[in-house]
mmCIF file with all atom_site columns, C-alpha atoms in Angstrom:
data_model
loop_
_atom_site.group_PDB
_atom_site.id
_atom_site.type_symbol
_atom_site.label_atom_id
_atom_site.label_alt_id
_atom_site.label_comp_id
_atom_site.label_asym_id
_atom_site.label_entity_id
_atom_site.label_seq_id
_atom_site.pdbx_PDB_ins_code
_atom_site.Cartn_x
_atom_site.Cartn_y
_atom_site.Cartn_z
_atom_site.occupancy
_atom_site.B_iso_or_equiv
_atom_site.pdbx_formal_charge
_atom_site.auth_seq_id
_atom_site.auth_comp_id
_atom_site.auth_asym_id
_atom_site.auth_atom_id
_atom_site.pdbx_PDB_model_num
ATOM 1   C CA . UNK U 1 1   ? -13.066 -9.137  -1.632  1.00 65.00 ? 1225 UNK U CA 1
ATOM 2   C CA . UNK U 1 2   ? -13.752 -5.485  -0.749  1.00 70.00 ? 1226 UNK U CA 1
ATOM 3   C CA . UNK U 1 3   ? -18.010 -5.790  0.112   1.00 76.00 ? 1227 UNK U CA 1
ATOM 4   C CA . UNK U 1 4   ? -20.274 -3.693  -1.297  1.00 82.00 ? 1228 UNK U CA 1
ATOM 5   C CA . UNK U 1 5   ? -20.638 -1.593  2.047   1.00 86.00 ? 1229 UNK U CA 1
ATOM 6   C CA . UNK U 1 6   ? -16.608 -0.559  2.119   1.00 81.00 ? 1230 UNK U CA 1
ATOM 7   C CA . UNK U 1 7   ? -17.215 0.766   -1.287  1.00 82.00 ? 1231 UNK U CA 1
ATOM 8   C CA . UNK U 1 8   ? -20.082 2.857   -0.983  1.00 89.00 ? 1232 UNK U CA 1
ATOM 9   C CA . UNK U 1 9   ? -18.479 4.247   2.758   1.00 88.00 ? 1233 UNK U CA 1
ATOM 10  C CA . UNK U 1 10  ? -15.336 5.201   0.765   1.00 86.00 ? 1234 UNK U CA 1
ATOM 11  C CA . UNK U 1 11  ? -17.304 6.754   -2.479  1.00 89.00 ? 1235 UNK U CA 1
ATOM 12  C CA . UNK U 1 12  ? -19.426 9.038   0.351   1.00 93.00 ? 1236 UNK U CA 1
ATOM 13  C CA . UNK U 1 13  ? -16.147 9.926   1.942   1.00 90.00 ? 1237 UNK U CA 1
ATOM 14  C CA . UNK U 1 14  ? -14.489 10.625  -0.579  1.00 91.00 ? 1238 UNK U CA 1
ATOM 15  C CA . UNK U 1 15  ? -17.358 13.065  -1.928  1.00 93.00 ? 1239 UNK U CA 1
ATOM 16  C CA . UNK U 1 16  ? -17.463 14.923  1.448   1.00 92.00 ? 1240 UNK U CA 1
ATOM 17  C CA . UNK U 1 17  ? -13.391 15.093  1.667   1.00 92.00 ? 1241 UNK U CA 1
ATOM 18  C CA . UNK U 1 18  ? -13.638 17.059  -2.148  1.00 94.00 ? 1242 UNK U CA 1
ATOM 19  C CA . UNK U 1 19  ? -16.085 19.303  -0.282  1.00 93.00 ? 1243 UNK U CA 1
ATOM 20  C CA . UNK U 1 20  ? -14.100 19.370  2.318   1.00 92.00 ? 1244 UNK U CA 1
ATOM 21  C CA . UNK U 1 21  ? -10.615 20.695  0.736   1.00 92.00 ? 1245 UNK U CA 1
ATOM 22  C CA . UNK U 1 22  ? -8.935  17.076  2.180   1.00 91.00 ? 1246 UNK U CA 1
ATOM 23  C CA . UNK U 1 23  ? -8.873  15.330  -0.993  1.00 92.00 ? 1247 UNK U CA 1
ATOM 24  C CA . UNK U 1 24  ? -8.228  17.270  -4.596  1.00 93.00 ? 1248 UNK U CA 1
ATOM 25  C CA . UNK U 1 25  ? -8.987  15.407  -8.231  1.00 91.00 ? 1249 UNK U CA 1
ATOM 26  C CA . UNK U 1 26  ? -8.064  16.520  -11.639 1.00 90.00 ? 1250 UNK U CA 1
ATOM 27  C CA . UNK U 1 27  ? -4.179  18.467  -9.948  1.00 90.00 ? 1251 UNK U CA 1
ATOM 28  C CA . UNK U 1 28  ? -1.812  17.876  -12.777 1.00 90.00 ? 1252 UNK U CA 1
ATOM 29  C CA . UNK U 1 29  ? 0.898   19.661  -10.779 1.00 92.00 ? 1253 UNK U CA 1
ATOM 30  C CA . UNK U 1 30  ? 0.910   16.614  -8.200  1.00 93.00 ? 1254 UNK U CA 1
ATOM 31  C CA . UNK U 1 31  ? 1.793   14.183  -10.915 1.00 94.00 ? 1255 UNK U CA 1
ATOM 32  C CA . UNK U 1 32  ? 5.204   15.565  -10.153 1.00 95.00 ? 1256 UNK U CA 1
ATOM 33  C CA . UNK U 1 33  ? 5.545   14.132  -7.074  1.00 95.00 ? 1257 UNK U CA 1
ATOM 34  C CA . UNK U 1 34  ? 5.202   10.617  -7.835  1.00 95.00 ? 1258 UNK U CA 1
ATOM 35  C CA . UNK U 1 35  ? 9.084   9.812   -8.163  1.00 95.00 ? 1259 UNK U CA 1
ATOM 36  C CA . UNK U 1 36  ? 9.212   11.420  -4.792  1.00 95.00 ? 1260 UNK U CA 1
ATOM 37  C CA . UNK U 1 37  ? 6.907   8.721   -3.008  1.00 95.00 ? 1261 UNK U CA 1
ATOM 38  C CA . UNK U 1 38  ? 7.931   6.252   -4.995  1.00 96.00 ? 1262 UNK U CA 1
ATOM 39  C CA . UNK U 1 39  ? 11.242  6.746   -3.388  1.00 97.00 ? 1263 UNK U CA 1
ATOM 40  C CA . UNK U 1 40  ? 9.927   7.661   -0.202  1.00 96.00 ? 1264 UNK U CA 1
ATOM 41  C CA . UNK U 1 41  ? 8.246   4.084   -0.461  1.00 95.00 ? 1265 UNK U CA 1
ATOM 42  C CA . UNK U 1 42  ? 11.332  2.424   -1.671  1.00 97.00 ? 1266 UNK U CA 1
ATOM 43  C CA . UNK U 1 43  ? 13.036  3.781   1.343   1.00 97.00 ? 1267 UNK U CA 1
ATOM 44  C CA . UNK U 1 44  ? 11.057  2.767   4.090   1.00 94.00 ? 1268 UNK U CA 1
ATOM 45  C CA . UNK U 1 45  ? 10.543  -0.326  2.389   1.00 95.00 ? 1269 UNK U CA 1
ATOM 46  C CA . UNK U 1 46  ? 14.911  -0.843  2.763   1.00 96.00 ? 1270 UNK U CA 1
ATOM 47  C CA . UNK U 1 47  ? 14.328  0.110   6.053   1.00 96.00 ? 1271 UNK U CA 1
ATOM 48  C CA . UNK U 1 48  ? 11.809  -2.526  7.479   1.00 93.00 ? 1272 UNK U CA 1
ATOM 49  C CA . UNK U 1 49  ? 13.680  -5.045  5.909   1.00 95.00 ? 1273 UNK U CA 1
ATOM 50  C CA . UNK U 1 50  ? 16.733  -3.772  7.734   1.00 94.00 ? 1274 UNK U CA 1
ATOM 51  C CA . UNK U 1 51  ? 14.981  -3.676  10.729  1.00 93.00 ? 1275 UNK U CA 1
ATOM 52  C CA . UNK U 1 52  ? 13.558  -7.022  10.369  1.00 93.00 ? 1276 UNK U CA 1
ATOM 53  C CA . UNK U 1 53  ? 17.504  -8.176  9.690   1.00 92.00 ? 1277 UNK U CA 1
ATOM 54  C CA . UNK U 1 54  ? 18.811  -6.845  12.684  1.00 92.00 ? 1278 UNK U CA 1
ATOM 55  C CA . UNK U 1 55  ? 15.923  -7.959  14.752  1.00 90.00 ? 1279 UNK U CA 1
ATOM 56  C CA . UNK U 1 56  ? 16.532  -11.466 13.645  1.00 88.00 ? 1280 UNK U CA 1
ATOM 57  C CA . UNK U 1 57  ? 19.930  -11.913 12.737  1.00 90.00 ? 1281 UNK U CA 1
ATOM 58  C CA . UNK U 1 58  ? 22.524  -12.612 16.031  1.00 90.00 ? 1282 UNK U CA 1
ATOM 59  C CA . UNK U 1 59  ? 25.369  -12.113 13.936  1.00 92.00 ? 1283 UNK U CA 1
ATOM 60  C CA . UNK U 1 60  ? 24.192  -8.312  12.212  1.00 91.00 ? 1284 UNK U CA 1
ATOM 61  C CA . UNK U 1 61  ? 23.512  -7.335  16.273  1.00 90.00 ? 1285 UNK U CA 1
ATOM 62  C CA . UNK U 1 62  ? 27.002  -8.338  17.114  1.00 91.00 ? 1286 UNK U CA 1
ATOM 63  C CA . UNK U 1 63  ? 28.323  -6.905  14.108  1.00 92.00 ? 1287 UNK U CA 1
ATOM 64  C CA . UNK U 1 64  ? 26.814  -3.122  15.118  1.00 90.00 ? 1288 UNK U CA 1
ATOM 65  C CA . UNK U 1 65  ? 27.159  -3.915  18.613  1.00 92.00 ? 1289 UNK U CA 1
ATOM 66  C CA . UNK U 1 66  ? 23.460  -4.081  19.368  1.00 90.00 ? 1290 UNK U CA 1
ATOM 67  C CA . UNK U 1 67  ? 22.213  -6.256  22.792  1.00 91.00 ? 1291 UNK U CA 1
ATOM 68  C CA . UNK U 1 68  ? 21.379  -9.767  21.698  1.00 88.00 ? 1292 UNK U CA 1
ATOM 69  C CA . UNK U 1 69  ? 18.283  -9.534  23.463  1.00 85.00 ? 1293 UNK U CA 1
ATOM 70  C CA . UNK U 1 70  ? 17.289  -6.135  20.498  1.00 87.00 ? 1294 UNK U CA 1
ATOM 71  C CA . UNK U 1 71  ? 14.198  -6.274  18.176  1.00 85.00 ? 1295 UNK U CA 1
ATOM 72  C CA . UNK U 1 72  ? 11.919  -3.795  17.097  1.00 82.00 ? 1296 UNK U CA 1
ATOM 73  C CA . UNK U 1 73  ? 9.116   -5.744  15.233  1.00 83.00 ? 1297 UNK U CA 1
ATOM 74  C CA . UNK U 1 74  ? 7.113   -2.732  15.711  1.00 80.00 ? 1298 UNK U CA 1
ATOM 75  C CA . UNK U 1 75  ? 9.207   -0.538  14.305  1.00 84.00 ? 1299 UNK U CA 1
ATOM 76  C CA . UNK U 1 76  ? 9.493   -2.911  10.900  1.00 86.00 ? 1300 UNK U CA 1
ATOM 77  C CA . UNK U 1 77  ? 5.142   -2.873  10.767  1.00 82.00 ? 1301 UNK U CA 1
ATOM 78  C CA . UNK U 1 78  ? 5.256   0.726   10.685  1.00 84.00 ? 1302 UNK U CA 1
ATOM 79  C CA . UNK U 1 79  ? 7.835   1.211   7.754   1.00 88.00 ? 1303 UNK U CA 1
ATOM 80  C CA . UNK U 1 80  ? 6.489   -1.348  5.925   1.00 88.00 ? 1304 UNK U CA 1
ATOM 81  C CA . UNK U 1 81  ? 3.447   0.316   6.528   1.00 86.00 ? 1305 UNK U CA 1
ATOM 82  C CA . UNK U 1 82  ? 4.690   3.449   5.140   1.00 87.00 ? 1306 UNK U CA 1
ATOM 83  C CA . UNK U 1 83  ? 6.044   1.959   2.265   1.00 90.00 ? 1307 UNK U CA 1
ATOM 84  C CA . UNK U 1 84  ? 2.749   0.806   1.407   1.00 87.00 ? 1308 UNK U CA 1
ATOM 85  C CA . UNK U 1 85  ? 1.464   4.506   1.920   1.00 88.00 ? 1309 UNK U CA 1
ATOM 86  C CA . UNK U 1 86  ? 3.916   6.362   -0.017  1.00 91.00 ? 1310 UNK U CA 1
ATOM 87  C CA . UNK U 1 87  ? 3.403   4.029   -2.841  1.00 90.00 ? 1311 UNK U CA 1
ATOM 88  C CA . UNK U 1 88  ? -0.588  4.389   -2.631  1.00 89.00 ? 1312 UNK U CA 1
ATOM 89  C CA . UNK U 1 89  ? -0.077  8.199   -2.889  1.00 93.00 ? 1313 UNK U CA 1
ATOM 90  C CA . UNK U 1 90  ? 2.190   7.604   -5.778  1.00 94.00 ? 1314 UNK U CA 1
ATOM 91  C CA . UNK U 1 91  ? -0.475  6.053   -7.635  1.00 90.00 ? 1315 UNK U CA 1
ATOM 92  C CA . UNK U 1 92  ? -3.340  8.393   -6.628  1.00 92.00 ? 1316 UNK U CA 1
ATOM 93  C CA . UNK U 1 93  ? -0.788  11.414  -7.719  1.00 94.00 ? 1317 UNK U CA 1
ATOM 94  C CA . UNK U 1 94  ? -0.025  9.545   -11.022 1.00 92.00 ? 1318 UNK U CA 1
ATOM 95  C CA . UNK U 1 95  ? -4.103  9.933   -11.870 1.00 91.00 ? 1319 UNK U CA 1
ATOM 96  C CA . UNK U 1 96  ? -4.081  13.348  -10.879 1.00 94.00 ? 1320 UNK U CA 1
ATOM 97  C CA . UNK U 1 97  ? -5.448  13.131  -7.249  1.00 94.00 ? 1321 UNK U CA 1
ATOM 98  C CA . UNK U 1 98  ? -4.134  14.721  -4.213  1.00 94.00 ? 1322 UNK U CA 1
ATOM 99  C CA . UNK U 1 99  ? -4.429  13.677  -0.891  1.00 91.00 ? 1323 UNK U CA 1
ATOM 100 C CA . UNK U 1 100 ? -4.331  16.698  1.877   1.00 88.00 ? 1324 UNK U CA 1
ATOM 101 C CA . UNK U 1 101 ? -2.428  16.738  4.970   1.00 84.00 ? 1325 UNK U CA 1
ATOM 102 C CA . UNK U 1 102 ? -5.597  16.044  7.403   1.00 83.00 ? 1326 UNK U CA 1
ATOM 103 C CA . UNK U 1 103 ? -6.225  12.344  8.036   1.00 82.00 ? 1327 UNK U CA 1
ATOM 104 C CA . UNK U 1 104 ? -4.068  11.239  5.301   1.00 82.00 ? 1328 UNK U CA 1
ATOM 105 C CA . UNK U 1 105 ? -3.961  7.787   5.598   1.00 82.00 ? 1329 UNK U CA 1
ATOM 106 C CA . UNK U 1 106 ? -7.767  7.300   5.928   1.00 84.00 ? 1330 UNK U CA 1
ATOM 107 C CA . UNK U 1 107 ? -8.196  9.761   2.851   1.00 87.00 ? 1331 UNK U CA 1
ATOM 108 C CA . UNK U 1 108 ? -5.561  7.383   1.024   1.00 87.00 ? 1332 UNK U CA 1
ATOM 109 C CA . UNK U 1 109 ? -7.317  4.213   1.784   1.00 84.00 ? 1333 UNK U CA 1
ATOM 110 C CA . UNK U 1 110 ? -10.595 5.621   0.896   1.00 86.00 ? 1334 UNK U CA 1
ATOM 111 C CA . UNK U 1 111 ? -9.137  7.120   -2.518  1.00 88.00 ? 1335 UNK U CA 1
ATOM 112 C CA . UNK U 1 112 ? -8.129  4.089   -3.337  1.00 84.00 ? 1336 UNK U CA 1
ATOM 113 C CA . UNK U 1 113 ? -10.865 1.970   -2.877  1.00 83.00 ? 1337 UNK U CA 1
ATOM 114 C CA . UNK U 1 114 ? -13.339 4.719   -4.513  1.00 85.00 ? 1338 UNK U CA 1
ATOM 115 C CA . UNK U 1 115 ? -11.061 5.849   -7.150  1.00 85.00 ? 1339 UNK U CA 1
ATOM 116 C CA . UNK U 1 116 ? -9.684  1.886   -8.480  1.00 81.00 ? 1340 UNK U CA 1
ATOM 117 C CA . UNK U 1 117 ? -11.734 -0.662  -7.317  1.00 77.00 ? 1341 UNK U CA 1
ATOM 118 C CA . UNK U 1 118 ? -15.093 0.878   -7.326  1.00 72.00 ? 1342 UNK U CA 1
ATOM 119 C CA . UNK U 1 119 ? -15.217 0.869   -10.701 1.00 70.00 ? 1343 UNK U CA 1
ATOM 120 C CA . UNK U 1 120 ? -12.414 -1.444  -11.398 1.00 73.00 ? 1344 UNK U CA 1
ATOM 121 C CA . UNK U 1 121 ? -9.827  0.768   -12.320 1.00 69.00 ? 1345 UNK U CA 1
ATOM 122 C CA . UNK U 1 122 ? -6.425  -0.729  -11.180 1.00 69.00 ? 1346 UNK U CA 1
ATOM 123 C CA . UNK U 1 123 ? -7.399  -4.269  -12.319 1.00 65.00 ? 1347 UNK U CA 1
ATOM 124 C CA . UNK U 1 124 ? -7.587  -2.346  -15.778 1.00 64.00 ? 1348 UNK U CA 1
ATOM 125 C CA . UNK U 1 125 ? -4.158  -0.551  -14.729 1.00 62.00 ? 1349 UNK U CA 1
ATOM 126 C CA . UNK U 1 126 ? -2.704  -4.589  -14.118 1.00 53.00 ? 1350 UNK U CA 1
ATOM 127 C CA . UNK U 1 127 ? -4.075  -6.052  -17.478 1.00 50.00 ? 1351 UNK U CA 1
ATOM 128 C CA . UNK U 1 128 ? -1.849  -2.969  -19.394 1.00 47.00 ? 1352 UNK U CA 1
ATOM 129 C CA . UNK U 1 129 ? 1.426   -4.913  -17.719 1.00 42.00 ? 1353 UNK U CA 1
ATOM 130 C CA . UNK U 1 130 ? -0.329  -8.322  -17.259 1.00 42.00 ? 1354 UNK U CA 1
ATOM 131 C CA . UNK U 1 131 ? -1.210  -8.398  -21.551 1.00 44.00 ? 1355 UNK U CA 1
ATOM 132 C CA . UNK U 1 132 ? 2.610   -7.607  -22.232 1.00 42.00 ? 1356 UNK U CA 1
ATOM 133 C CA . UNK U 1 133 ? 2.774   -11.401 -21.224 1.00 40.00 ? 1357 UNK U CA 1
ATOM 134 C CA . UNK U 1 134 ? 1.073   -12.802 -24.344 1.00 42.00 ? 1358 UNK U CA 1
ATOM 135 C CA . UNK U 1 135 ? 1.076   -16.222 -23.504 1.00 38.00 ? 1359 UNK U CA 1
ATOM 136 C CA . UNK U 1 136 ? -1.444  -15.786 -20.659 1.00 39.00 ? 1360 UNK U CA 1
ATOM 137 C CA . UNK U 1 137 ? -4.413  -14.743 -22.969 1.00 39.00 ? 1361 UNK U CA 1
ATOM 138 C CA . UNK U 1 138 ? -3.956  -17.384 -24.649 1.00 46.00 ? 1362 UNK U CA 1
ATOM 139 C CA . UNK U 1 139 ? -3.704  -19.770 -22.043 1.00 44.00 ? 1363 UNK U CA 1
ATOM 140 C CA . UNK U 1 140 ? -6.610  -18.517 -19.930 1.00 42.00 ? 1364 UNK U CA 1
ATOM 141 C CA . UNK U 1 141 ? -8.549  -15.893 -22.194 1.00 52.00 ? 1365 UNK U CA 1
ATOM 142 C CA . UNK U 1 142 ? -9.535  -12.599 -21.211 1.00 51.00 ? 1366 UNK U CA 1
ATOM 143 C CA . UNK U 1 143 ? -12.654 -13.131 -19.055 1.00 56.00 ? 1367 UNK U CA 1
ATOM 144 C CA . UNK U 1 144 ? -10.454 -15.321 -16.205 1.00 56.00 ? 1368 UNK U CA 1
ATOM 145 C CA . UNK U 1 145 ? -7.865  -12.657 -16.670 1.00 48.00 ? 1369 UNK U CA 1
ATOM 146 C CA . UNK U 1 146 ? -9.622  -10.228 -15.755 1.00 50.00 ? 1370 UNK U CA 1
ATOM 147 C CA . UNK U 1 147 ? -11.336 -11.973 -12.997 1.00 60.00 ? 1371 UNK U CA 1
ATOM 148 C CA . UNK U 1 148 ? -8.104  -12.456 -11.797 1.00 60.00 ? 1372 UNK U CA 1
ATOM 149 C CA . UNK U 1 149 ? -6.510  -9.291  -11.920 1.00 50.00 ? 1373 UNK U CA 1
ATOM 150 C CA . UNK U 1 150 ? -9.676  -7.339  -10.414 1.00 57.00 ? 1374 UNK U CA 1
ATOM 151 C CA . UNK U 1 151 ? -8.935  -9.576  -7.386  1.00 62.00 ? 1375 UNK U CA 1
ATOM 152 C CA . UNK U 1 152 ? -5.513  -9.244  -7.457  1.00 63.00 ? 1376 UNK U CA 1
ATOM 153 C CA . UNK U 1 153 ? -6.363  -5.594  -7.173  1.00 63.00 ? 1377 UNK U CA 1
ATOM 154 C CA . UNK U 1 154 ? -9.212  -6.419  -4.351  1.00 65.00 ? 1378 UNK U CA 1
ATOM 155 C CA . UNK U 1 155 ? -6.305  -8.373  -2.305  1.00 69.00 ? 1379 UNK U CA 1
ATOM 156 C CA . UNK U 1 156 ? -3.924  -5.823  -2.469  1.00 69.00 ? 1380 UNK U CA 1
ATOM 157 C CA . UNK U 1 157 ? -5.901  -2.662  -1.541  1.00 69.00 ? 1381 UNK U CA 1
ATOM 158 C CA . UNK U 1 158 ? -7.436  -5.206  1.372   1.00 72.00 ? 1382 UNK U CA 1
ATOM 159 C CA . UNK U 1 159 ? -3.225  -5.409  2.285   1.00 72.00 ? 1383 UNK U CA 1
ATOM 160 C CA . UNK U 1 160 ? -2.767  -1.960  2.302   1.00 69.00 ? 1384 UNK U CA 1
ATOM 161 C CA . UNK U 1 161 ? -6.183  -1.299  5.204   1.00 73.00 ? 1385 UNK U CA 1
ATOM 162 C CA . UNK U 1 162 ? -4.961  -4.380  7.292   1.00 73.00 ? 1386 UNK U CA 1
ATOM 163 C CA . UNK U 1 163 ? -1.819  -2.836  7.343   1.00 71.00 ? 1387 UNK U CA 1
ATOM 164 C CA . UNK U 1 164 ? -2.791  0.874   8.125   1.00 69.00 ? 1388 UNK U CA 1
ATOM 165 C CA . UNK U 1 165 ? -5.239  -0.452  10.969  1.00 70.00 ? 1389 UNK U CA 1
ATOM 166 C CA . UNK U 1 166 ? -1.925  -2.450  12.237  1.00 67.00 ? 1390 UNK U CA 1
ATOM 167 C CA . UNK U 1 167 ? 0.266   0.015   11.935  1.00 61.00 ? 1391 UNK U CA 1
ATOM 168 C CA . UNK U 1 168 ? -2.316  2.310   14.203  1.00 59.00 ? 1392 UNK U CA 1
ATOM 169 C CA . UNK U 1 169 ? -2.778  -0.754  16.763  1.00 60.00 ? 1393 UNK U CA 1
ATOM 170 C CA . UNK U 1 170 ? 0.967   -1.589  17.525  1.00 54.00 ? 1394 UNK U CA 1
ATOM 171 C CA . UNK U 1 171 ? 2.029   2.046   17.393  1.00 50.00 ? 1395 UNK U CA 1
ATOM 172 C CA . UNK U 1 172 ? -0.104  3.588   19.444  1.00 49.00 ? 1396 UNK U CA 1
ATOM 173 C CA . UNK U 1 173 ? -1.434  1.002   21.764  1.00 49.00 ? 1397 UNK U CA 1
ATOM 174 C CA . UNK U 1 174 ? 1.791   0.957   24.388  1.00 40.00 ? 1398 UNK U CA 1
ATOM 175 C CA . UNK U 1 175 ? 0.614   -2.624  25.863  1.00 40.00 ? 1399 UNK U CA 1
ATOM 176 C CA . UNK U 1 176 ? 0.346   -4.677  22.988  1.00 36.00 ? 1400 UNK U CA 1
ATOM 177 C CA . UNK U 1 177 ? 3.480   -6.137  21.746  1.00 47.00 ? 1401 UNK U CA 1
ATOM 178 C CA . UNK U 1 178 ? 4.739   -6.938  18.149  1.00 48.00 ? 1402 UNK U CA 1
ATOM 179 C CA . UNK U 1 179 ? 5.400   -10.392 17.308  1.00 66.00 ? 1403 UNK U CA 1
ATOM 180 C CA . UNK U 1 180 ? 7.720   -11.407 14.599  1.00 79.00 ? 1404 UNK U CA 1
ATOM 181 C CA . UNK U 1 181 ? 5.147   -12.840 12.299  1.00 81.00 ? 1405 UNK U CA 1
ATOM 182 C CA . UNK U 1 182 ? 2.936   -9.643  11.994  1.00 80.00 ? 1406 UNK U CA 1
ATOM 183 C CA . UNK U 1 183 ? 6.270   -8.005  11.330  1.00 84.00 ? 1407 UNK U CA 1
ATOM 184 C CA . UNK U 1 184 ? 7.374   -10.416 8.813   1.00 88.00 ? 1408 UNK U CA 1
ATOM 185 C CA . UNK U 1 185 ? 3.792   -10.317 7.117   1.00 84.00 ? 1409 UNK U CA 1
ATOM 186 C CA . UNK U 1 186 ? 3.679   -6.304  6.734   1.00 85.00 ? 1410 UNK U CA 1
ATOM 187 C CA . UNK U 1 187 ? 7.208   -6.960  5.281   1.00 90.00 ? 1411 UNK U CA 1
ATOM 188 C CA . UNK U 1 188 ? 5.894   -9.118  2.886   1.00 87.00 ? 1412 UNK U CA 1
ATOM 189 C CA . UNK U 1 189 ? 2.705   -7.096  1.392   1.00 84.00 ? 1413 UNK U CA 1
ATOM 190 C CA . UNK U 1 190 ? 4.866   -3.966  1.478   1.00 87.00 ? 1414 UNK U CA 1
ATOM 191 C CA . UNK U 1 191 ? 6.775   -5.517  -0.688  1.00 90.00 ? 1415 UNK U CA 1
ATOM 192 C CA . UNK U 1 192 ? 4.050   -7.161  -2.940  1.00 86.00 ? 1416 UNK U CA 1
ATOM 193 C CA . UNK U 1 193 ? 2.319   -3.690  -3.082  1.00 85.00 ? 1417 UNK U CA 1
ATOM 194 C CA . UNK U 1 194 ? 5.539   -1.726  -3.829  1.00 90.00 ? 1418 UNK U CA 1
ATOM 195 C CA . UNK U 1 195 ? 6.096   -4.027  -6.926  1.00 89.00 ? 1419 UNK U CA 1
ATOM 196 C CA . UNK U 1 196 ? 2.631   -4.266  -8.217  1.00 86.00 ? 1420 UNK U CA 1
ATOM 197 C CA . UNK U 1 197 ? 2.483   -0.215  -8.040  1.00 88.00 ? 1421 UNK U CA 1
ATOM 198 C CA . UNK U 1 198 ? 6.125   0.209   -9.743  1.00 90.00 ? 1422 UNK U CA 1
ATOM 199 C CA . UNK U 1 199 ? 4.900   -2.085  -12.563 1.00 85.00 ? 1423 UNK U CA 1
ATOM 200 C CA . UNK U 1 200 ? 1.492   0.101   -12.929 1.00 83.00 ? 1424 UNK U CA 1
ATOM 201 C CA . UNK U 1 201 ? 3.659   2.658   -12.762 1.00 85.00 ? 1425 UNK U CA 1
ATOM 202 C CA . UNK U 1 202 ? 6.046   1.991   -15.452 1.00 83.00 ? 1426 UNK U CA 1
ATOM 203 C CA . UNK U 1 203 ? 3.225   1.881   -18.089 1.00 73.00 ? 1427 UNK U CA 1
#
């Protein structure tokens, strides 16, 4: 679970980066651009799982001619990474907020933390796609649902910070090397988060 602490540090940010011209709320004309990241997201999400192929697969290396010895786990963190970005912009455009072009990716994380889980926004965004399945109300009732999807929404905005602080580790620090199962986990909540936002999206 996001603490209590994370929250209030991204509500104070946020505050000073509307004062600060880095973050804007209530910009209809940015709605516009969520197709745009969504794509851009969609994109880089192809691309880490192409890079994960060809850093893993013997036969796609000989195939393009690449040295058996090739892999570029670092290289499938940081799209997967992106994909995760491009899709959190998508959402905060959807709602009207735009992120600036100064320390965009801790603006984004922020954003999202202040602006959906704070006050438990995108677990109300999943119950609009989650409710379309009938049966589960029934099953479990609404309470549990929404128990559930508030941390559904907890665990994937968590996904999205692990990734942008891993993202900043492996591509920046030159000594530390990549190792396939970072790569294949970044793969794997890109993923997760790209779906879960194209659902909210489709509403």
């Amino acid at each position: 679970m996001i603490g209590e602490e994370r929250v209030r540090e991204a509500r104070n940010n946020v505050r000073q980066y509307i004062a600060d011209g880095l973050l804007g709320v209530k910009d209809d004309g940015i709605k516009r651009f969520v197709p745009f990241f969504m794509e851009q997201a969609e994109k880089s999400l192809l691309t880490a799982d192409f890079i994960h192929g060809l850093s893993t697969s013997d036969s796609v290396k000989e195939t393009l001619g690449v040295e058996k010895n090739f892999e570029s786990y670092v290289w499938v963190i940081v799209t997967s990474y992106y994909s995760m970005f491009y899709s959190a912009l998508a959402l905060l455009a959807r709602e009207g907020i735009r992120v600036g072009r100064q320390i965009v990716h801790k603006v984004a994380a922020d954003a999202l933390i202040h602006f959906f889980i704070s006050n438990k926004r995108l677990a109300k965004m999943f119950e609009d796609y989650e409710e379309a399945k009938d049966t589960t109300l029934d099953l479990i009732g609404k309470g549990e649902l929404m128990k559930r999807l508030e941390k559904r929404a907890d665990e994937l905005i968590i996904a999205y910070e692990k990734e942008m602080k891993k993202r900043s580790t492996f591509q920046y620090d030159i000594g530390e090397m990549a190792r396939r199962g970072y790569a294949e986990t970044s793969l794997r909540r890109a993923r997760e988060f790209f779906i879960e936002v194209r659902k909210i999206l489709s509403k």
